[in-house]
XYZ file of C-alpha atoms in Angstrom:
701
model
C -39.241 12.859 34.204
C -39.162 14.655 37.596
C -38.253 12.711 40.753
C -39.800 13.505 44.171
C -39.182 12.093 47.643
C -40.148 13.313 51.125
C -38.159 12.251 54.187
C -38.805 12.863 57.869
C -36.640 13.203 60.924
C -32.902 12.925 61.385
C -32.992 9.309 60.141
C -34.490 10.537 56.845
C -37.396 8.150 56.992
C -38.883 7.875 53.495
C -42.516 8.962 53.863
C -43.537 9.403 50.224
C -42.056 9.268 46.699
C -43.370 9.326 43.172
C -43.081 6.340 40.764
C -40.217 8.046 38.856
C -38.121 8.013 42.049
C -38.649 4.304 42.624
C -37.962 3.565 38.919
C -34.677 5.456 39.154
C -33.372 3.721 42.293
C -34.261 0.354 40.726
C -35.896 -2.876 41.781
C -39.360 -3.792 43.030
C -37.880 -4.604 46.448
C -37.018 -0.917 46.842
C -40.551 0.296 46.133
C -41.489 0.849 49.759
C -41.760 3.625 52.317
C -41.452 3.837 56.070
C -37.753 2.970 56.179
C -34.707 5.272 56.448
C -33.270 6.183 53.073
C -29.808 4.987 54.107
C -31.277 1.573 54.851
C -33.239 1.452 51.585
C -30.229 2.618 49.558
C -27.075 1.776 51.545
C -24.846 2.706 48.586
C -25.672 6.395 49.202
C -23.794 6.377 52.503
C -20.296 5.861 51.043
C -21.047 8.318 48.234
C -21.794 11.140 50.725
C -25.445 11.786 49.880
C -26.738 10.837 53.368
C -24.220 13.305 54.822
C -25.669 16.016 52.571
C -29.176 15.226 53.883
C -27.839 15.464 57.440
C -26.418 18.924 56.705
C -29.645 20.230 55.175
C -31.649 18.864 58.111
C -29.224 20.369 60.611
C -28.692 23.817 59.040
C -31.993 24.378 57.252
C -30.028 25.478 54.129
C -31.063 23.925 50.808
C -28.457 22.131 48.625
C -28.494 21.874 44.813
C -26.437 19.424 42.751
C -25.803 19.484 38.989
C -24.878 16.436 36.876
C -24.112 14.537 40.066
C -22.813 11.012 39.452
C -24.602 8.372 41.537
C -23.962 4.630 41.623
C -27.358 2.977 42.161
C -27.570 -0.577 43.426
C -24.793 -2.934 44.441
C -22.860 -5.801 42.878
C -23.764 -7.063 39.408
C -26.954 -4.960 39.339
C -25.261 -1.632 40.026
C -25.647 1.119 37.446
C -24.279 4.618 36.919
C -26.693 7.569 36.926
C -26.443 11.342 36.632
C -28.942 13.722 38.309
C -29.814 17.382 38.809
C -31.418 17.618 42.278
C -32.254 19.899 45.198
C -32.424 19.001 48.904
C -34.626 21.498 50.759
C -35.812 21.504 54.373
C -39.445 20.705 55.333
C -40.826 23.081 57.973
C -43.819 22.738 60.272
C -46.249 25.568 61.058
C -43.937 26.870 63.691
C -40.935 27.043 61.354
C -39.181 24.044 62.796
C -37.363 21.563 60.534
C -39.268 18.302 60.389
C -37.525 16.627 57.441
C -35.978 17.048 53.963
C -37.659 17.094 50.562
C -35.820 15.968 47.379
C -36.809 17.205 43.904
C -34.691 16.105 40.953
C -34.307 15.162 37.297
C -32.257 12.253 35.910
C -29.750 13.367 33.200
C -28.047 10.018 32.700
C -29.103 9.557 29.104
C -28.087 13.101 28.168
C -24.684 12.674 29.817
C -24.009 9.353 28.162
C -25.202 10.670 24.807
C -22.789 13.614 24.987
C -19.805 11.419 25.811
C -20.823 8.816 23.269
C -21.246 11.422 20.538
C -17.778 12.867 21.146
C -16.045 9.490 21.055
C -18.098 8.355 18.074
C -17.214 11.490 16.132
C -13.514 10.922 16.760
C -13.740 7.357 15.458
C -15.658 8.438 12.363
C -12.943 11.017 11.664
C -10.348 8.248 11.873
C -12.311 6.151 9.383
C -12.794 9.133 7.076
C -9.066 9.800 6.925
C -8.479 6.092 6.191
C -6.540 5.287 9.330
C -5.343 1.659 9.528
C -8.026 -0.772 10.678
C -5.976 -1.919 13.684
C -5.633 1.702 14.818
C -9.382 2.376 14.493
C -10.394 -0.816 16.319
C -7.934 -0.302 19.153
C -9.029 3.329 19.512
C -12.649 2.215 19.631
C -11.888 -0.400 22.287
C -10.051 2.085 24.486
C -12.801 4.704 24.047
C -15.479 2.303 25.266
C -13.318 1.188 28.173
C -13.010 4.855 29.159
C -16.736 5.560 28.672
C -18.017 2.902 31.046
C -17.849 3.626 34.803
C -17.065 0.031 35.769
C -13.991 -1.794 34.533
C -14.745 -3.260 31.107
C -12.439 -5.018 28.651
C -13.341 -4.707 24.980
C -12.508 -7.214 22.253
C -13.087 -7.085 18.494
C -12.779 -10.273 16.444
C -12.756 -10.253 12.624
C -14.509 -12.908 10.548
C -12.721 -14.863 7.844
C -13.973 -14.417 4.296
C -16.113 -17.570 4.639
C -17.514 -16.451 8.011
C -16.518 -19.717 9.696
C -13.746 -18.483 11.970
C -12.970 -15.362 13.983
C -9.539 -13.759 14.083
C -8.016 -11.341 16.579
C -8.733 -7.709 15.698
C -8.208 -5.622 18.812
C -8.265 -6.234 22.566
C -5.847 -3.819 24.237
C -6.755 -4.733 27.812
C -7.136 -8.508 27.589
C -4.002 -10.580 28.293
C -1.984 -11.754 25.278
C -2.382 -15.441 26.116
C -6.160 -15.042 26.026
C -6.120 -13.232 22.662
C -3.867 -15.902 21.200
C -6.086 -18.701 22.512
C -9.304 -17.375 20.948
C -7.674 -16.260 17.695
C -9.231 -18.472 15.029
C -12.162 -19.852 17.035
C -15.012 -21.275 14.992
C -18.409 -19.648 14.697
C -21.152 -21.895 15.983
C -23.775 -22.522 18.623
C -22.260 -22.754 22.078
C -18.780 -21.534 21.096
C -18.478 -18.915 23.822
C -20.285 -15.597 23.566
C -18.561 -14.442 20.362
C -18.772 -17.681 18.382
C -22.453 -18.001 19.263
C -23.239 -14.341 18.471
C -21.507 -14.691 15.107
C -23.484 -17.856 14.383
C -26.848 -16.430 15.464
C -26.233 -12.978 13.937
C -27.647 -11.369 17.103
C -26.287 -10.322 20.510
C -25.469 -12.959 23.119
C -25.385 -11.822 26.761
C -23.577 -14.071 29.248
C -23.883 -12.552 32.715
C -21.920 -15.290 34.528
C -19.278 -17.233 32.612
C -18.800 -19.645 35.513
C -22.275 -21.145 35.018
C -23.138 -20.521 31.372
C -22.953 -23.625 29.110
C -21.702 -21.527 26.161
C -18.383 -21.262 28.020
C -17.870 -24.925 28.864
C -14.830 -25.181 26.574
C -13.375 -21.812 27.608
C -14.206 -21.541 31.307
C -10.684 -22.284 32.547
C -9.257 -19.807 30.046
C -11.686 -17.113 31.210
C -10.860 -17.782 34.853
C -7.162 -17.473 34.130
C -7.778 -14.176 32.281
C -9.886 -12.884 35.179
C -13.129 -12.296 33.271
C -16.564 -13.310 34.601
C -19.119 -11.883 32.133
C -19.125 -11.367 28.378
C -21.658 -9.561 26.168
C -21.014 -10.101 22.464
C -22.637 -8.261 19.537
C -22.190 -9.417 15.912
C -20.699 -6.899 13.479
C -22.682 -7.119 10.251
C -22.126 -5.591 6.818
C -24.822 -3.655 5.008
C -25.765 -6.803 3.097
C -26.078 -8.782 6.333
C -22.846 -10.741 5.949
C -20.695 -11.353 9.027
C -17.730 -9.021 9.558
C -16.832 -9.960 13.130
C -17.934 -9.578 16.750
C -17.754 -6.831 19.356
C -17.463 -8.061 22.965
C -17.489 -6.372 26.377
C -15.939 -8.384 29.244
C -16.404 -7.731 32.968
C -14.345 -8.850 35.945
C -17.450 -9.819 37.941
C -20.804 -11.316 36.897
C -22.955 -8.486 35.561
C -26.345 -7.980 33.912
C -26.391 -5.813 30.798
C -28.411 -2.603 31.013
C -30.186 -1.009 28.032
C -27.526 1.704 27.912
C -24.843 -0.995 27.629
C -26.655 -2.671 24.761
C -27.190 0.658 22.991
C -23.499 1.423 23.346
C -22.596 -1.979 21.883
C -24.965 -1.458 18.937
C -23.525 1.965 18.120
C -19.917 0.861 18.222
C -20.610 -2.398 16.395
C -22.013 -0.249 13.595
C -18.920 1.947 13.715
C -16.686 -1.116 13.559
C -18.680 -2.312 10.545
C -17.914 0.971 8.745
C -14.196 0.615 9.490
C -14.055 -3.052 8.454
C -15.995 -2.490 5.222
C -13.725 0.440 4.355
C -10.708 -1.793 5.052
C -12.133 -4.575 2.883
C -12.811 -2.097 0.086
C -9.196 -0.937 0.321
C -7.985 -4.538 0.191
C -10.187 -5.168 -2.854
C -8.715 -2.078 -4.474
C -5.191 -3.283 -3.752
C -6.057 -6.709 -5.186
C -7.405 -5.016 -8.307
C -4.193 -2.992 -8.516
C -2.196 -6.210 -8.181
C -4.191 -7.777 -11.025
C -3.660 -4.646 -13.062
C 0.059 -4.801 -12.322
C 0.105 -8.433 -13.475
C -1.565 -7.367 -16.698
C 0.935 -4.538 -17.086
C 3.801 -6.938 -16.410
C 2.472 -9.324 -19.061
C 2.159 -6.463 -21.514
C 5.654 -5.250 -20.628
C 6.957 -8.797 -21.098
C 5.358 -9.036 -24.540
C 6.512 -5.569 -25.539
C 10.069 -6.188 -24.360
C 10.112 -9.595 -25.999
C 8.726 -8.112 -29.217
C 11.485 -5.522 -29.209
C 14.025 -8.254 -28.527
C 12.633 -10.427 -31.309
C 12.656 -7.641 -33.853
C 16.239 -6.394 -33.704
C 18.049 -8.733 -36.086
C 17.828 -9.588 -39.769
C 18.827 -13.187 -39.083
C 15.705 -15.320 -38.590
C 17.703 -17.850 -36.568
C 18.725 -15.128 -34.141
C 15.081 -14.066 -33.809
C 14.026 -17.611 -32.945
C 16.924 -17.953 -30.511
C 15.676 -14.824 -28.757
C 12.216 -16.398 -28.668
C 13.633 -19.351 -26.713
C 15.493 -17.033 -24.364
C 12.331 -14.980 -23.788
C 10.344 -18.092 -22.871
C 12.844 -19.429 -20.361
C 12.541 -19.018 -17.450
C 9.647 -16.545 -17.703
C 7.181 -19.126 -19.043
C 8.954 -22.441 -18.418
C 12.387 -23.733 -17.368
C 13.131 -25.366 -20.746
C 12.340 -24.232 -24.283
C 13.053 -25.571 -27.758
C 12.253 -24.055 -31.162
C 11.967 -26.291 -34.235
C 11.429 -25.285 -37.888
C 10.825 -27.156 -41.144
C 13.723 -26.888 -43.576
C 13.974 -28.994 -46.749
C 11.259 -31.377 -45.611
C 12.973 -32.066 -42.289
C 12.539 -30.724 -38.768
C 15.578 -28.854 -37.468
C 16.062 -27.637 -33.915
C 17.322 -24.058 -34.230
C 17.151 -22.697 -30.677
C 17.074 -23.922 -27.063
C 17.089 -22.325 -23.622
C 17.652 -23.906 -20.200
C 18.919 -22.911 -16.735
C 22.178 -24.861 -17.154
C 24.459 -25.341 -20.145
C 24.410 -29.147 -19.882
C 20.602 -29.111 -19.990
C 20.690 -26.810 -23.010
C 23.197 -29.052 -24.778
C 21.085 -32.134 -24.001
C 17.966 -30.454 -25.339
C 19.738 -29.145 -28.441
C 21.032 -32.633 -29.294
C 17.487 -33.985 -29.698
C 15.614 -33.487 -32.973
C 11.977 -34.508 -33.533
C 10.979 -36.655 -36.520
C 8.793 -34.767 -38.990
C 6.520 -37.648 -39.966
C 6.393 -39.455 -36.604
C 2.817 -39.308 -35.339
C 4.021 -40.358 -31.894
C 5.941 -37.089 -31.584
C 4.201 -33.987 -30.161
C 6.120 -31.595 -32.453
C 5.140 -33.608 -35.521
C 1.490 -33.614 -34.485
C 1.395 -29.852 -33.949
C 3.170 -29.260 -37.285
C 0.496 -31.330 -38.962
C -2.545 -29.939 -37.136
C -1.541 -26.336 -36.463
C -3.197 -26.658 -33.028
C -1.518 -26.048 -29.650
C -0.976 -29.174 -27.555
C -0.560 -29.147 -23.766
C -0.159 -32.066 -21.340
C 0.768 -32.776 -17.721
C 3.203 -35.528 -18.673
C 6.385 -36.010 -20.640
C 6.095 -35.636 -24.422
C 5.410 -38.823 -26.374
C 8.199 -40.235 -28.492
C 11.869 -40.598 -27.702
C 13.775 -37.776 -26.033
C 15.925 -36.851 -23.001
C 12.871 -36.291 -20.854
C 13.988 -38.378 -17.867
C 17.447 -36.790 -17.688
C 15.912 -33.319 -17.846
C 13.226 -34.120 -15.266
C 10.389 -33.102 -17.607
C 6.897 -33.350 -16.074
C 4.782 -31.579 -18.725
C 4.917 -29.757 -22.039
C 3.285 -27.031 -24.126
C 3.811 -27.164 -27.904
C 2.681 -24.135 -29.973
C 2.714 -23.788 -33.779
C 4.602 -20.968 -35.533
C 2.757 -19.604 -38.573
C 3.972 -17.770 -41.661
C 0.681 -16.358 -42.917
C -1.497 -19.520 -43.078
C 1.274 -22.133 -43.126
C 2.850 -23.859 -40.114
C 6.602 -23.426 -40.421
C 7.741 -24.481 -36.959
C 6.935 -24.956 -33.270
C 8.007 -23.626 -29.912
C 7.946 -26.259 -27.143
C 7.962 -25.317 -23.458
C 8.938 -28.044 -20.986
C 8.078 -27.918 -17.289
C 9.909 -29.562 -14.396
C 9.263 -30.180 -10.691
C 5.558 -30.718 -11.212
C 4.821 -27.225 -12.565
C 1.698 -27.172 -14.742
C 0.770 -24.771 -17.535
C -2.366 -22.785 -16.720
C -4.572 -20.944 -19.187
C -2.798 -17.651 -18.499
C 0.616 -19.079 -19.428
C -0.779 -20.801 -22.534
C -2.347 -17.566 -23.781
C 0.828 -15.584 -23.071
C 3.001 -18.171 -24.839
C 0.691 -18.294 -27.872
C 0.777 -14.513 -28.167
C 4.551 -14.527 -27.877
C 4.794 -17.244 -30.548
C 2.556 -15.202 -32.845
C 4.753 -12.159 -32.408
C 7.908 -14.203 -32.925
C 6.590 -15.608 -36.201
C 5.707 -12.114 -37.382
C 9.134 -10.820 -36.330
C 10.899 -13.587 -38.236
C 8.919 -12.803 -41.403
C 9.613 -9.085 -41.167
C 13.189 -9.247 -39.889
C 14.660 -7.192 -42.728
C 12.113 -4.393 -42.270
C 12.761 -4.228 -38.539
C 16.522 -4.208 -39.039
C 16.180 -1.224 -41.352
C 14.059 0.538 -38.711
C 16.711 -0.139 -36.033
C 19.458 1.369 -38.210
C 17.292 4.411 -38.858
C 16.573 4.819 -35.164
C 20.266 4.614 -34.245
C 21.159 7.242 -36.832
C 18.459 9.592 -35.568
C 19.408 9.058 -31.914
C 23.046 9.813 -32.706
C 21.989 13.127 -34.205
C 20.194 14.112 -31.000
C 23.157 13.498 -28.661
C 26.553 15.186 -28.464
C 28.861 13.811 -31.169
C 31.793 14.406 -28.794
C 32.228 15.971 -25.380
C 33.360 19.627 -25.297
C 36.430 20.776 -23.409
C 35.151 22.922 -20.547
C 37.747 24.961 -18.593
C 38.208 23.740 -15.041
C 35.704 20.963 -15.643
C 35.800 17.300 -16.490
C 32.667 16.219 -18.364
C 31.459 12.644 -18.766
C 28.210 11.278 -20.173
C 26.410 7.958 -20.465
C 23.399 6.932 -22.543
C 21.780 3.535 -22.890
C 18.362 3.102 -24.549
C 15.811 0.591 -23.338
C 15.247 -2.611 -25.308
C 17.424 -2.966 -28.362
C 17.195 0.583 -29.650
C 14.380 0.139 -32.181
C 12.932 3.509 -31.239
C 14.503 6.840 -30.428
C 14.758 7.171 -26.679
C 13.358 9.985 -24.617
C 16.499 10.830 -22.569
C 18.862 13.588 -23.694
C 21.714 15.827 -22.482
C 23.774 18.737 -23.776
C 26.724 20.935 -22.776
C 27.467 24.149 -24.724
C 29.360 27.435 -24.228
C 27.819 30.828 -23.479
C 29.215 34.115 -24.837
C 30.387 35.396 -21.421
C 32.744 32.482 -20.787
C 30.274 30.423 -18.807
C 28.925 27.056 -19.916
C 25.387 25.715 -20.015
C 24.374 22.129 -19.318
C 21.100 20.238 -19.390
C 19.729 16.729 -18.965
C 16.127 15.700 -19.443
C 13.581 13.036 -20.222
C 10.809 13.240 -22.812
C 7.585 11.339 -22.242
C 7.436 8.645 -24.929
C 9.795 7.262 -27.534
C 10.265 7.239 -31.275
C 9.818 10.033 -33.791
C 7.649 12.177 -31.491
C 10.258 11.918 -28.746
C 12.925 12.872 -31.268
C 11.089 16.023 -32.361
C 10.463 17.021 -28.733
C 14.102 16.404 -27.798
C 15.272 18.521 -30.719
C 12.827 21.283 -29.774
C 14.107 21.389 -26.176
C 17.807 21.346 -27.069
C 17.602 23.883 -29.889
C 15.364 26.229 -27.884
C 17.779 26.133 -24.947
C 20.790 26.765 -27.180
C 19.011 29.610 -28.982
C 17.727 31.546 -25.960
C 20.535 30.910 -23.443
C 22.765 33.751 -24.760
C 19.788 36.162 -24.790
C 18.239 35.836 -21.303
C 19.616 36.524 -17.811
C 19.676 33.069 -16.273
C 18.613 29.396 -16.193
C 15.091 30.160 -14.997
C 14.331 32.252 -18.078
C 15.823 29.609 -20.377
C 13.569 26.869 -18.971
C 10.541 29.159 -19.142
C 11.279 29.712 -22.838
C 11.558 25.943 -23.345
C 8.211 25.454 -21.593
C 6.603 28.105 -23.811
C 7.977 26.392 -26.919
C 6.563 23.040 -25.747
C 3.148 24.544 -25.021
C 3.087 26.236 -28.446
C 4.103 23.173 -30.488
C 1.603 21.805 -33.038
C -0.507 18.887 -31.836
C 1.024 16.652 -34.483
C 4.452 17.198 -32.929
C 3.425 15.604 -29.644
C 1.795 16.715 -26.409
C 3.789 14.735 -23.849
C 5.523 16.362 -20.907
C 9.268 16.837 -20.373
C 11.376 16.717 -17.205
C 14.551 18.788 -17.232
C 17.521 20.005 -15.218
C 19.179 23.075 -16.749
C 22.004 25.172 -15.382
C 25.180 27.039 -16.071
C 28.670 26.799 -14.625
C 31.231 29.528 -14.080
C 34.871 28.413 -13.754
C 36.657 30.111 -10.796
C 40.117 29.893 -9.269
C 38.945 27.345 -6.683
C 36.296 25.363 -8.521
C 32.982 25.944 -10.275
C 30.004 28.130 -9.421
C 26.818 26.332 -10.436
C 23.335 27.805 -10.854
C 20.556 25.385 -11.846
C 16.798 24.879 -11.991
C 14.837 21.623 -11.946
C 11.524 21.035 -13.736
C 9.989 17.823 -12.381
C 13.196 15.816 -12.922
C 15.073 13.492 -10.568
C 17.096 15.352 -7.933
C 20.690 16.244 -8.940
C 23.355 14.923 -6.572
C 26.332 16.836 -5.188
C 29.348 14.636 -4.318
C 31.881 16.530 -2.196
C 35.556 15.769 -1.736
C 34.825 13.751 1.433
C 32.506 11.345 -0.371
C 29.312 12.851 1.059
C 26.329 12.822 -1.285
C 23.641 15.504 -0.992
C 20.529 15.970 -3.106
C 20.074 19.406 -4.658
C 16.382 20.213 -4.291
C 15.077 22.900 -6.651
C 11.268 22.935 -6.857
C 9.668 23.102 -10.305
C 6.860 21.413 -12.255
C 6.920 19.349 -15.447
C 7.321 21.195 -18.711
C 4.768 21.180 -21.511
C 1.658 20.856 -19.352
C 0.848 24.525 -18.707
C 2.170 28.089 -18.852
C 3.384 28.210 -15.227
C 6.687 26.529 -14.260
C 7.057 27.685 -10.618
C 10.835 27.314 -10.821
C 13.284 28.039 -8.013
C 16.968 28.505 -8.842
C 19.647 26.868 -6.676
C 23.324 27.874 -6.392
C 26.199 25.740 -5.203
C 29.993 25.696 -5.325
C 31.907 22.697 -6.694
C 35.377 22.755 -5.214
C 38.194 20.755 -6.813
C 37.378 17.012 -7.006
C 33.709 17.682 -6.250
C 31.062 16.580 -8.761
C 27.509 17.303 -9.835
C 25.702 14.166 -11.026
C 22.575 14.406 -13.203
C 20.651 11.266 -14.192
C 17.307 10.099 -15.550
C 14.848 7.825 -13.759
C 15.982 4.864 -15.857
C 18.875 4.568 -13.371
C 16.877 4.617 -10.120
C 14.002 2.586 -11.606
C 16.200 -0.218 -12.946
C 14.720 -3.509 -11.726
C 16.146 -6.841 -10.795
C 14.405 -10.195 -11.284
C 12.073 -9.717 -8.274
C 10.932 -6.309 -9.573
C 12.645 -4.361 -6.767
C 13.914 -0.942 -7.891
C 17.573 0.157 -7.751
C 16.349 3.329 -5.998
C 17.781 6.630 -4.789
C 19.527 5.129 -1.756
C 21.581 2.626 -3.776
C 22.576 5.369 -6.242
C 23.798 7.620 -3.415
C 25.673 4.702 -1.804
C 27.369 3.835 -5.103
C 28.601 7.430 -5.519
C 29.750 7.616 -1.911
C 31.739 4.371 -2.317
C 33.638 5.686 -5.367
C 37.425 6.129 -4.887
C 38.519 9.443 -3.355
C 38.745 12.268 -5.886
C 37.286 10.196 -8.759
C 37.278 11.377 -12.339
C 33.886 12.053 -13.940
C 34.065 8.896 -16.046
C 34.938 6.835 -12.952
C 31.724 7.999 -11.311
C 29.705 6.921 -14.338
C 31.464 3.550 -14.416
C 30.775 3.113 -10.688
C 27.072 3.837 -11.117
C 26.572 1.702 -14.227
C 28.444 -1.214 -12.685
C 26.290 -0.948 -9.548
C 23.097 -0.902 -11.627
C 24.281 -3.845 -13.742
C 25.218 -5.843 -10.652
C 21.835 -5.074 -9.067
C 19.818 -6.091 -12.133
C 22.038 -9.063 -12.918
C 22.258 -8.001 -16.560
C 18.461 -8.039 -16.807
C 17.162 -5.914 -19.667
C 16.302 -2.352 -18.676
C 12.745 -1.042 -18.882
C 13.584 2.624 -19.452
C 16.292 4.708 -21.108
C 19.262 5.595 -18.932
C 21.308 8.790 -19.161
C 23.943 10.323 -16.858
C 25.828 13.632 -17.045
C 28.707 14.246 -14.604
C 30.467 17.606 -14.123
C 33.617 17.436 -11.956
C 35.586 20.496 -10.868
C 39.285 20.039 -11.599
C 40.582 23.360 -10.129
């Protein structure tokens, strides 16, 4: 809307103005004429606008301003405005200057909208690229503090899941003591601006903290922080639930304008987007954690099943059952079976040997109805209690506080029990009961089929032996050492393999890889890779062509022979007078390591994709020189992914440190011993989850 004002004389006496002019300058008390403009609007003096009027009146030359910033009003009622305007002289009939006329247009909303849009777009881009919530909220707070002409301090509080308390989210300009004091405040009527806004689910505007009853409990804190007004807007999710609050603090008492409230609404909505995205990410991570728990349970059962199924001796199988239960499911475990009409304790497990001996020395009575084992043998039903077992036993000495007794079945007959004993007040939940019952079922099946599984283990060992080097070759100028250890107890053929073989021109080829999967399919894939490499290596120019031929063979294999991928490092070595020249390629495998004579370990990066997933390999060959006492170490991910009891991985850094700490000028076998000892010490002898293979080539000179 256009603004018009007519002023007379050197004092710029306001003679006439349209309603838009009076609406812009604000306040009913300013809607009057017959007074000098500088008296009606004293704030214009310091801003230089009265001086501009003086110049136009004096010179008769018009003045035009574009997007001029004007502070209208004083104190708490002051507001920022932007205007396009023209000052032009008023002339009488004789051409003499009698006053100044102002014609203008307010552009405040356009200006604010442009700045707001730019800042809002930047925040939305942050949310879209999934920046951390703290980064988004702090950026939003600083953007608003920069947008507003007066000093404003922005705070974002986040609601707890139950919506009853507010936690610190972001407040970059408020003092730390203030943020700490309000962190965790309750939501409720009269709990400051933010607590009340969160409770009401609508904005709460406090123009003067010193007199507002909402701030009775926080007035001293606000005075110490130097804040005198607080406008708080609730941050609500799409379903209306509380996410937090968005607050704007001022150093002096101040009334909120419509532009301020619009700004708060826009950025509260933006904060809601960021918080909901963050909550969705947290929910996803929680789902991943639950999935990991399920995977860990499955891995536990699979590993335990493998452990249970590796021996013909039923007693050994049941002993492994006890070891699998403790401490994973309970501190103490005992396995009892019926033999010749009597109950015999055949296996125990405990943290200490004296506890195990004490538990092993106790035997339940088969026909004693006061004994938990006897009852479960008779009923075939699991029994669980948050107390010591009934009947005599060393329960006090062992500190037993609860038990879980599960039947062991052979087809439809109960042939024994597995009893888990808790200490220190631990209780068995439904998850542990279900896991223990499944483990007991698998143990009973393993005991019944022990002979069949033993035969399978022997067959697997024979087949694995046929896929690895029967003995290490003698390579000129090179010391070769290898290591292979399958996961579990070797019931299936592993997926890791290595090979070293001569080439017709006096050079030697080497390879180490990992096949996806285990068992017969892994065996056929391993054989395909090794035999293809051996067959084509003498016929093609270099390692890149050999690996491409292997990839083609994998892609052309029949579906029944497997479709899993393969990772591989393949290369060739050329003995020289001062060491070995090495050329290698890597197809999706772990990075080879170069150990020089000074104990420095460097990764050899050679880009290349997994084999068996498509026709393109995108391989890049790498060349390096191994001088005397320098080594090339190849390994599978079973080494770096070995886990200790807390599930932490051994990792690349520990592997490099172990190699670097090896004695100066170590032999190839010493390097392998160093690595395997480091892995064993890290895992504490804990069973490995993946096959492990190492190939070391050391230049002897």
